[in-house]
Short mmCIF file of C-alpha atoms and ligand atoms in Angstrom, two decimals:
data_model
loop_
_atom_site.label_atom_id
_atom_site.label_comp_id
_atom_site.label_asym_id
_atom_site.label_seq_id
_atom_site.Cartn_x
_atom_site.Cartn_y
_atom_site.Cartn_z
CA UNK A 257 34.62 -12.27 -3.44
CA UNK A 258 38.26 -12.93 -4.01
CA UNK A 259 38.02 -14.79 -7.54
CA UNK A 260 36.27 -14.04 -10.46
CA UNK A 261 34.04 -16.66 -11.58
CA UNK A 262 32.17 -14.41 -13.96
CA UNK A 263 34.43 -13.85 -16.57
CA UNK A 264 33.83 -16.06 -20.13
CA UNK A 265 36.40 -17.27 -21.37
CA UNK A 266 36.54 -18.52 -25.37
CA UNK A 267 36.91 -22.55 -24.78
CA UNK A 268 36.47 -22.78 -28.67
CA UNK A 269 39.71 -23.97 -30.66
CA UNK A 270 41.06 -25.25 -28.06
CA UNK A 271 40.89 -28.94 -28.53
CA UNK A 272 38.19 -28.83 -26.11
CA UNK A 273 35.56 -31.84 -26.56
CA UNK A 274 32.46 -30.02 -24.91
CA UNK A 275 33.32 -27.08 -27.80
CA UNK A 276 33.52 -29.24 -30.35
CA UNK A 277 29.56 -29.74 -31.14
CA UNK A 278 30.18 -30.70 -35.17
CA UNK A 279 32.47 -33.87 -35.16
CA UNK A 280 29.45 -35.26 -32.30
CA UNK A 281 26.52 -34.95 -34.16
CA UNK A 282 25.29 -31.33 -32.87
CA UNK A 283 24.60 -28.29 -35.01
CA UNK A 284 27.24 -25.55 -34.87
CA UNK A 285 25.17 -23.44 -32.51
CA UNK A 286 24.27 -25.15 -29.09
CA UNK A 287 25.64 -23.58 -26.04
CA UNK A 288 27.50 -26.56 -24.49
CA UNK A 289 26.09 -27.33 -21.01
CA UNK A 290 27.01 -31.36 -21.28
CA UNK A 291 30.26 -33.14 -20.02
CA UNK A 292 31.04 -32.24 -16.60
CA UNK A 293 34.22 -30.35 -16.74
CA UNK A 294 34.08 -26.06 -16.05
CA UNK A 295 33.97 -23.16 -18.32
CA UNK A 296 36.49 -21.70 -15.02
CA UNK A 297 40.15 -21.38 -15.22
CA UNK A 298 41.87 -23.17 -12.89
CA UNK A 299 43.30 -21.47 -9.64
CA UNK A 300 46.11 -19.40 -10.31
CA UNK A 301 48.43 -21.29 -7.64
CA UNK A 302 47.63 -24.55 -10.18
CA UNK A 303 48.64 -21.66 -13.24
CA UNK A 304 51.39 -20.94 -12.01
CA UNK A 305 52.89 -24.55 -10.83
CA UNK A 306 52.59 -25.87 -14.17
CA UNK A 307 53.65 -22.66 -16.04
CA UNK A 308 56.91 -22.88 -13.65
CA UNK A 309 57.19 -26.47 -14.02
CA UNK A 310 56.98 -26.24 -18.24
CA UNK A 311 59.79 -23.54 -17.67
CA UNK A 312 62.02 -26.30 -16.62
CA UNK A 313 61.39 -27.53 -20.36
CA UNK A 314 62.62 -31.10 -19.32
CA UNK A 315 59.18 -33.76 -18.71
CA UNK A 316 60.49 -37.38 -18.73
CA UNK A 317 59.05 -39.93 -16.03
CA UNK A 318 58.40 -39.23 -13.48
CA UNK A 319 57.37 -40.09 -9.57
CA UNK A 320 55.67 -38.15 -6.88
CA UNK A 321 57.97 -36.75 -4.24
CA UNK A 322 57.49 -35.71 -0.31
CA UNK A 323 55.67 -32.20 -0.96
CA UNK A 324 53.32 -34.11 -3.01
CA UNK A 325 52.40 -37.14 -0.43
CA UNK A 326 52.12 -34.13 2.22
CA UNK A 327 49.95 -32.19 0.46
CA UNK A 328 47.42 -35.08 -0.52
CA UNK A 329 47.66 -36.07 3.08
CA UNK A 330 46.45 -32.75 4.21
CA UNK A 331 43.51 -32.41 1.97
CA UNK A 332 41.97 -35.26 3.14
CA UNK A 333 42.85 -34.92 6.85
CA UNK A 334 41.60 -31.26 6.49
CA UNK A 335 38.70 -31.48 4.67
CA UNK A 336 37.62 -34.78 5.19
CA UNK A 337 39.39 -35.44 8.72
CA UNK A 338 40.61 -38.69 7.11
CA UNK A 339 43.72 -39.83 8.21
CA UNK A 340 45.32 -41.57 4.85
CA UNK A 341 49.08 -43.29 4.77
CA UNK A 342 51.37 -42.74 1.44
CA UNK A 343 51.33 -46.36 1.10
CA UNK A 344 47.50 -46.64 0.42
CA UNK A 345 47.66 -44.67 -2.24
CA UNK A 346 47.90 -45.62 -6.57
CA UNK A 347 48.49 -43.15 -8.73
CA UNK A 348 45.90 -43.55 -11.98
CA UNK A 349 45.37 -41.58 -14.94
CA UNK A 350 42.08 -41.01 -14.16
CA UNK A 351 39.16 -42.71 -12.19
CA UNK A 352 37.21 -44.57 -15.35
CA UNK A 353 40.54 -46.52 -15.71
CA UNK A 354 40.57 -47.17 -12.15
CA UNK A 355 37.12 -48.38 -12.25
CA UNK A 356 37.74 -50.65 -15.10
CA UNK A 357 40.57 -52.39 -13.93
CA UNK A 358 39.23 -52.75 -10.73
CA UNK A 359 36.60 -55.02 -12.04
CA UNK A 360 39.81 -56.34 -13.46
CA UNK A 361 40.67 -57.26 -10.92
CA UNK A 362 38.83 -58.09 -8.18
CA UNK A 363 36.43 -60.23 -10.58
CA UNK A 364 36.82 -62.60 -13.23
CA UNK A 365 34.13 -62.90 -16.57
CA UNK A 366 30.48 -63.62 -15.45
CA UNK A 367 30.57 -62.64 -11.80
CA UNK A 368 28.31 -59.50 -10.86
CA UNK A 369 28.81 -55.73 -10.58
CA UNK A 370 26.11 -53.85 -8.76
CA UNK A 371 25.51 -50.22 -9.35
CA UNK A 372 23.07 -47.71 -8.94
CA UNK A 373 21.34 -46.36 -11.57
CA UNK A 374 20.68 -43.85 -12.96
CA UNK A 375 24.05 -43.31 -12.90
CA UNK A 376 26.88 -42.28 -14.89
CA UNK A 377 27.17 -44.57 -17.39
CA UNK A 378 31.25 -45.84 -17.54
CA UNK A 379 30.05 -47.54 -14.25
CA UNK A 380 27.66 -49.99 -16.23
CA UNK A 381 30.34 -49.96 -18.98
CA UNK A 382 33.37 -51.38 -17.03
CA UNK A 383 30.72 -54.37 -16.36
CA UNK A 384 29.93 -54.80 -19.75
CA UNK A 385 32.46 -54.20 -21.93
CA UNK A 386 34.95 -56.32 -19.40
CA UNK A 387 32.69 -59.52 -19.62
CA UNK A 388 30.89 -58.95 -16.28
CA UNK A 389 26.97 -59.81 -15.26
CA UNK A 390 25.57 -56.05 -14.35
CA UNK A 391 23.30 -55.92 -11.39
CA UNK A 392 20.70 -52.51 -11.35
CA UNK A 393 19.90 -51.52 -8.15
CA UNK A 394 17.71 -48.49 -8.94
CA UNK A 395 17.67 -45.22 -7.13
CA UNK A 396 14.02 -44.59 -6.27
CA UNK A 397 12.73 -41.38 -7.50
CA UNK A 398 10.78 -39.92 -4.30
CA UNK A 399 9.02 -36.45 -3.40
CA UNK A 400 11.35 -35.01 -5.87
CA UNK A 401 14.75 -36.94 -4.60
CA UNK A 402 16.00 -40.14 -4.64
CA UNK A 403 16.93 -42.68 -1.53
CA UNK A 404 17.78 -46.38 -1.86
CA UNK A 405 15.62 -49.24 -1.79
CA UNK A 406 17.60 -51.44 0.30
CA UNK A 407 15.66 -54.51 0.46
CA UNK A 408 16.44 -54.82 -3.19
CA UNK A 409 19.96 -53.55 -2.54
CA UNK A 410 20.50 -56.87 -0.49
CA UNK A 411 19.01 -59.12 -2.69
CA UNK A 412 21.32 -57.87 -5.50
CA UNK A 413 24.61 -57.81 -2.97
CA UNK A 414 24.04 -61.39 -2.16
CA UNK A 415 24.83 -62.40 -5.87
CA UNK A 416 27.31 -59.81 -6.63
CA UNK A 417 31.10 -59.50 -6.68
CA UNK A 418 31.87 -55.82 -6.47
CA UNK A 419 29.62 -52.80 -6.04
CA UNK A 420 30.73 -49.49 -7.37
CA UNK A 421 29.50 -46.24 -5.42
CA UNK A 422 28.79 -43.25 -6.61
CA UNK A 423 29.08 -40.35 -3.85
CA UNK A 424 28.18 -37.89 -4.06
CA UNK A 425 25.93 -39.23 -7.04
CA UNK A 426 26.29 -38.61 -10.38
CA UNK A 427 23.57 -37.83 -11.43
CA UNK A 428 21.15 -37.44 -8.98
CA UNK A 429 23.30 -34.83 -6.99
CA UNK A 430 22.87 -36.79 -3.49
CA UNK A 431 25.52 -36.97 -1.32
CA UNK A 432 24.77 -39.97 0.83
CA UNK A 433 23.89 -39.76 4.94
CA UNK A 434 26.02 -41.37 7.36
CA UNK A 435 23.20 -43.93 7.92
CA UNK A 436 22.58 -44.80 4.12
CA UNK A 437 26.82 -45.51 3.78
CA UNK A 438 26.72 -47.60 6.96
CA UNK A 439 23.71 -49.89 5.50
CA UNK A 440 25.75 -49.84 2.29
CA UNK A 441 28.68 -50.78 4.06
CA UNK A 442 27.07 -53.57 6.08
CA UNK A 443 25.34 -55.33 3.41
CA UNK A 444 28.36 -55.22 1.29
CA UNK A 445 30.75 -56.53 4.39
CA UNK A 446 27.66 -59.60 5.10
CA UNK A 447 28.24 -60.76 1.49
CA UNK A 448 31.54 -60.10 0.93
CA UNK A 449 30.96 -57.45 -1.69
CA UNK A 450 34.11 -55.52 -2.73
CA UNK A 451 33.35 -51.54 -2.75
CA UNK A 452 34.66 -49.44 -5.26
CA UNK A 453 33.46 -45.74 -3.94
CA UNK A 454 33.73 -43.44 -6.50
CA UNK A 455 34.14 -40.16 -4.63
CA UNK A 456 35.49 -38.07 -7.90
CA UNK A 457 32.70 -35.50 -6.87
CA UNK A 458 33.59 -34.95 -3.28
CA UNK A 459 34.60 -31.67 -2.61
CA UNK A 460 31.43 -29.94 -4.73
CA UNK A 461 28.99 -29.78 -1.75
CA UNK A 462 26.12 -27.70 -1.13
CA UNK A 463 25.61 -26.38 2.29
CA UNK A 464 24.08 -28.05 4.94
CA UNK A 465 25.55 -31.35 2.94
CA UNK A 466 29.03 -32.56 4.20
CA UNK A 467 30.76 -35.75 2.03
CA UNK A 468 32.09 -38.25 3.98
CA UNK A 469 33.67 -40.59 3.02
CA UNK A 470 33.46 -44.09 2.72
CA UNK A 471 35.99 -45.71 3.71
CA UNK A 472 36.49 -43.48 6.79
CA UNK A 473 33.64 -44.88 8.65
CA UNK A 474 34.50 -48.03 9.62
CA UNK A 475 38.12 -49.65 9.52
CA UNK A 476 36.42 -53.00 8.24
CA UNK A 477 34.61 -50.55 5.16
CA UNK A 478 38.59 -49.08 5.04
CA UNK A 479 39.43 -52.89 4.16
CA UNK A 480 37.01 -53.42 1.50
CA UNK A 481 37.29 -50.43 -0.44
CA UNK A 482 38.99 -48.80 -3.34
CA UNK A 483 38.39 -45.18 -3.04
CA UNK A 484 39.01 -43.21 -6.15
CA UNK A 485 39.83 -39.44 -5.76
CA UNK A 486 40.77 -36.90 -8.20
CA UNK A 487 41.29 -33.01 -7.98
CA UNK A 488 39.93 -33.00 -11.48
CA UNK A 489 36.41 -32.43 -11.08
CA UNK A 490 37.24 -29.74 -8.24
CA UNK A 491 40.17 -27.97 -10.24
CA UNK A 492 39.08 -28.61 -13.78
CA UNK A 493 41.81 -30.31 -14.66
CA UNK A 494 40.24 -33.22 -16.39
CA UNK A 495 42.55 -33.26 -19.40
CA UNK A 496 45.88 -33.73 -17.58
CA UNK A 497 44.71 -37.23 -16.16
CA UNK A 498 45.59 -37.63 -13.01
CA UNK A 499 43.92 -39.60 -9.98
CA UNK A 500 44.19 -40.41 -6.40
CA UNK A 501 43.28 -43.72 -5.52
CA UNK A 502 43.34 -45.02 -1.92
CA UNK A 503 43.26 -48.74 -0.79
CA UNK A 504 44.21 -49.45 2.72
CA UNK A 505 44.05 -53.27 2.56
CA UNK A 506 47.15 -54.38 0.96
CA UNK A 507 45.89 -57.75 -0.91
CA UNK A 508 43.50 -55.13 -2.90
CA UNK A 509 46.07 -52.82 -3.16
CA UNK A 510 48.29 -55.14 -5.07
CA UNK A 511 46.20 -56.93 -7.25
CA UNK A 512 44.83 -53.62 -8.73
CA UNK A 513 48.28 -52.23 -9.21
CA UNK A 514 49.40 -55.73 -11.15
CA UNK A 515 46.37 -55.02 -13.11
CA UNK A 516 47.54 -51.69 -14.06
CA UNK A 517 51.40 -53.27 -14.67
CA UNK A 518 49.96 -55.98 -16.88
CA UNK A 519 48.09 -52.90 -18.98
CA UNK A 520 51.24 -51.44 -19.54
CA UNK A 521 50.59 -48.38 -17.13
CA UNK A 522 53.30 -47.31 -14.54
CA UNK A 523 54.86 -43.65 -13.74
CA UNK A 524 52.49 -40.51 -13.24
CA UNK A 525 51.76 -37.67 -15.81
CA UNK A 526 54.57 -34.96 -13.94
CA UNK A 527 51.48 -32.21 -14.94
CA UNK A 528 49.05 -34.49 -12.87
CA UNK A 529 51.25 -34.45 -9.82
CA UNK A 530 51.86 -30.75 -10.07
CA UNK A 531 48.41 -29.55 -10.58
CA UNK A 532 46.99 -31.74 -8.18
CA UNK A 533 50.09 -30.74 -5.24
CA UNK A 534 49.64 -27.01 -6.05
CA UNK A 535 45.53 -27.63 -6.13
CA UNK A 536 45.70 -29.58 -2.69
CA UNK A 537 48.49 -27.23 -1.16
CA UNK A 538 46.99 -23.55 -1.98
CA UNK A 539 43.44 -24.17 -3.70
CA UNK A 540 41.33 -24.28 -0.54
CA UNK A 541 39.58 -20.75 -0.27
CA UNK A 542 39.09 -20.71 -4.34
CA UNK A 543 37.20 -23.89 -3.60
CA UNK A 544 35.20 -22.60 -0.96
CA UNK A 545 33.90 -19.77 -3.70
CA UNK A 546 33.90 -22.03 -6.26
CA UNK A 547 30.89 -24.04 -4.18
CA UNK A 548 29.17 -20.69 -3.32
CA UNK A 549 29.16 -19.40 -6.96
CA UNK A 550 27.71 -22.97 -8.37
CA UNK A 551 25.06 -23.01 -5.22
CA UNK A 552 23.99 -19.55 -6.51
CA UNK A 553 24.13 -21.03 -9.81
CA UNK A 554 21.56 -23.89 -8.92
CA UNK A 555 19.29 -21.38 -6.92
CA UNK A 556 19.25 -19.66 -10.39
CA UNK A 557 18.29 -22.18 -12.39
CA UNK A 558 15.92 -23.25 -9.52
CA UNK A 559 13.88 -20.03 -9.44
CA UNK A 560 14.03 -19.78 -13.24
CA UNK A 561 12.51 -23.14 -13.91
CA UNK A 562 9.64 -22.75 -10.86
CA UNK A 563 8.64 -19.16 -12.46
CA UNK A 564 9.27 -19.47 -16.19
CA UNK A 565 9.07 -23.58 -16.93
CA UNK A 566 7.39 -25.05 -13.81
CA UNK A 567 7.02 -28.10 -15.75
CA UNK A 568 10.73 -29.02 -15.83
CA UNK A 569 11.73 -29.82 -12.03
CA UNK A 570 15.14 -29.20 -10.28
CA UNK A 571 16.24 -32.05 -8.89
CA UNK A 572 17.46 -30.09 -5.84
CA UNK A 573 21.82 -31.28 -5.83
CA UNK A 574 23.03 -31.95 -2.67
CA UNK A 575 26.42 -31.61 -4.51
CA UNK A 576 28.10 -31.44 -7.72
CA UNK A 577 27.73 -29.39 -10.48
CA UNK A 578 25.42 -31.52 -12.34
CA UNK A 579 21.82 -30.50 -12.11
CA UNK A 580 19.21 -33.55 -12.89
CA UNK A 581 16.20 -31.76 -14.40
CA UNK A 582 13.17 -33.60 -14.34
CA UNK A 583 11.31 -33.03 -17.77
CA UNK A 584 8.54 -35.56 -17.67
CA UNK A 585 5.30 -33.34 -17.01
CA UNK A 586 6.04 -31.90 -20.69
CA UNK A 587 4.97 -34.89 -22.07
CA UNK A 588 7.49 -36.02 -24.92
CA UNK A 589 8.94 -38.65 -25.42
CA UNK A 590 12.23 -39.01 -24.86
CA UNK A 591 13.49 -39.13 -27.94
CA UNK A 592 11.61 -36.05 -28.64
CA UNK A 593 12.69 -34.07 -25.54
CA UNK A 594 16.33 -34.31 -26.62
CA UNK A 595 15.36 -33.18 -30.38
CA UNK A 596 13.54 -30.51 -29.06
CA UNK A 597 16.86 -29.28 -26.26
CA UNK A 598 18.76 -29.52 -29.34
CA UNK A 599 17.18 -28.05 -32.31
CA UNK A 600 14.65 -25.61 -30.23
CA UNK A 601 16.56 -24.67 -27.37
CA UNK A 602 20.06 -25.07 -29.32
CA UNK A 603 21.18 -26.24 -25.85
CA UNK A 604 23.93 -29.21 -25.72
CA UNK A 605 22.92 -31.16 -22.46
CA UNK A 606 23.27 -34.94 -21.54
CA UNK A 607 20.27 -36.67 -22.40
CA UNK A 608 18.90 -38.86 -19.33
CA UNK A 609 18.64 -42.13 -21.12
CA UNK A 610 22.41 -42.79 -21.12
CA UNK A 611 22.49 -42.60 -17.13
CA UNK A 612 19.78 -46.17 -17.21
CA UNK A 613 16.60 -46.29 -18.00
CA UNK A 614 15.11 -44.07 -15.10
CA UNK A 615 17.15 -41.28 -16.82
CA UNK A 616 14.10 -41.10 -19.12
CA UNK A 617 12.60 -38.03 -19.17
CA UNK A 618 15.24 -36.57 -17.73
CA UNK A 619 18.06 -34.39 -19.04
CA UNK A 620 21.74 -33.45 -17.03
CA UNK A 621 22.43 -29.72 -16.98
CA UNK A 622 26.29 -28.83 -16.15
CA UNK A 623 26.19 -25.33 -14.55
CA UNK A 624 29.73 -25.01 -13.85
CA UNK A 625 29.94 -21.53 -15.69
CA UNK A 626 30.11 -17.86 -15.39
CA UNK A 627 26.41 -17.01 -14.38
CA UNK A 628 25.69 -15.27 -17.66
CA UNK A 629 26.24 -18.19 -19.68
CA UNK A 630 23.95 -19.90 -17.65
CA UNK A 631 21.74 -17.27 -17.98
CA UNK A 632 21.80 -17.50 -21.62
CA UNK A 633 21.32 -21.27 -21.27
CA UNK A 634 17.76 -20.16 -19.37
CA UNK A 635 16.30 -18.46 -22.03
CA UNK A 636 16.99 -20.92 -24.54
CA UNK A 637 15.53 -23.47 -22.72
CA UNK A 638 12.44 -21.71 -22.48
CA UNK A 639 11.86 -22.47 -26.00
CA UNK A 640 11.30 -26.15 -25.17
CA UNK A 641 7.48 -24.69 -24.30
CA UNK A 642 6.92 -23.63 -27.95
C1 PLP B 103 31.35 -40.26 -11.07
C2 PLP B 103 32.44 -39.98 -12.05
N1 PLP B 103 33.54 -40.75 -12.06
C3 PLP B 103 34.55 -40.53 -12.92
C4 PLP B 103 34.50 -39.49 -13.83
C5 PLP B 103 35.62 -39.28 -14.80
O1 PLP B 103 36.84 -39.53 -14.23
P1 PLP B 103 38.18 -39.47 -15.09
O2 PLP B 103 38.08 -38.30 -16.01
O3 PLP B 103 39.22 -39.31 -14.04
O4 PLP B 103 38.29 -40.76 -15.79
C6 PLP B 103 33.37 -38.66 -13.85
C7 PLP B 103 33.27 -37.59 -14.85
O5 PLP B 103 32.25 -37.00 -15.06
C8 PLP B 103 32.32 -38.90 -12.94
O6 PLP B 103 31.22 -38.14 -12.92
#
């Protein structure tokens, strides 16, 4: 192994939010397993672009150059073998945003927004909180997975606006077939459903799993989508704000990026373009360890749970780093569950309630850290028996 995912490194005092248990509510002592961002340092190639960049010492506005187009280009041609055009592309500080003013736009109060819940939960908030009617269409909980009940996916696309897709799923850790997208796709095309395909989580994938991606499948999906992209998730670079958002058809295009100049939001975050150019330019092998160290991870906490806990159940993640644990067969409530992850286990997860309401029960692990953490996180958690 080339990089060194092992090493811990001291998060605390750092004006880090997942460290910062007190001013949330938590007791001083939980190990921090919660909000997906890593407990790994960035690539060096990203280190180093930004240290030479803040060298400069100059940071006013700023706008993405050649080197930067060309190097997003080539991720997603080499990775994805999608073939994007600069012009598709709007530069966001971050994907929530993107989501939110894509219901914005695209919808106006009281028309519907379809997700799929249990999901993560600024999907059902951009609904909400911007005046929209929220349509559920619930994942199905199956033989320890979760697949789509289409029949009720069509009866909720025929009275909704926009659907926003989460893939690979947050938090159910499925990264959707070829066939499931194409239903997806067709329903949404039959009743003219604007798709907003969240694909933040695309380049965490578990072997056999490959992403693909949405809007690559068909040119007509191409001209009803938003995709939203960030190397944030993938780089850990959540706190410089910075997405990638791609929308070939140029009506769409437009009226998100007026929504985004009548919020007052223009130029980039130079930091953003940096890490992401340096991330997309020379981060490719660190990723490819980075996946094997968090499938280890998983297997981990897989054989742990089946030999020490086998009544807490890995939801088995096709991708990203967000294990879904199921916790029903210990019989608490869930109110009681999360009391007992906190003040027993002095573990800080995500409680499953906030993904929807078949998040009960449930509880999101992040195990995007250096195995011994993680290990320490194990036998914590076996004190939810006692
Ligand atoms: C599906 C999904 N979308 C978006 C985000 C956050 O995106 P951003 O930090 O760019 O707003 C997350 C973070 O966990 C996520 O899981």
């Amino acid at each position: 192994m080339k990089f060194n995912f092992d090493t811990v490194i001291e998060r605390r005092n750092t004006n880090s939010i997942k460290y910062d248990p007190v001013s949330r509510g938590k007791p001083e002592d939980v190990l921090p397993l919660w909000v997906a961002d890593m407990d790994f340092q960035t690539p060096v190639c990203v280190r180093e672009a930004l240290v030479s960049r803040s060298q400069h010492g100059i940071f006013g506005y700023s706008e993405p150059g050649a080197s930067y187009y060309s190097a997003v280009k080539n991720w997603y041609k080499n990775r994805f073998n999608w073939n994007t055009e600069k012009e598709w592309l709007l530069i966001t500080p971050g994907v929530v945003n993107a989501l939110y003013l894509a219901v914005r736009a695209f919808t106006k109060p009281g028309d519907a927004v379809l997700i799929q819940q249990p999901v993560y939960y600024p999907f059902a908030s951009a609904a909400q909180k911007t005046g929209r009617t929220l349509l559920v269409n619930e994942l199905v909980y199956k033989d320890g997975s979760y697949i789509i009940d289409f029949e009720d996916f069509e009866k909720k696309a025929k009275d909704a606006n926009i659907f926003i897709l989460c893939n690979p799923h947050n938090p159910v850790g499925r990264v959707w077939t070829k066939e499931e997208l194409l239903r997806m796709g067709e329903i949404c095309l039959r009743y003219g459903v604007i798709v907003i395909s969240d694909e933040i989580h695309q380049d965490i994938i578990f072997s056999p799993n490959k992403h693909l991606v949405f809007a690559a499948l068909d040119e007509r999906f191409s001209d009803n989508t938003v995709t939203c992209t960030s190397p944030s998730k993938t780089f850990n670079l959540a706190g410089l704000h910075h997405a990638n958002n791609f929308i070939s058809n140029e009506k769409l295009r437009a009226s998100l990026k007026q929504e985004y100049e009548n919020s007052g939001l223009s130029q980039p975050n130079i930091m953003g373009l940096i890490s992401c150019e340096a991330a997309y330019k020379d981060g490719s092998v660190w990723l490819d360890e980075l996946n094997n160290y968090l499938d280890g991870n998983m297997s981990l906490l897989n054989d742990f749970l089946q030999s020490n806990i086998p009544k807490i159940k890995l939801i088995k993640p096709e991708g990203t780093y967000l294990a879904w644990l199921d916790c029903n067969e210990l019989e608490l409530s869930a109110k009681e569950l999360d009391e007992a992850i906190t003040k027993k286990c002095k573990l800080w997860l995500n409680d499953g309630r906030m993904f929807g309401k078949g998040g009960s029960g449930f509880q999101r692990m992040n195990v995007a850290c250096p195995r011994s953490v993680l290990e320490n996180a194990l036998s914590r958690l076996k004190e939810v028996n006692k």
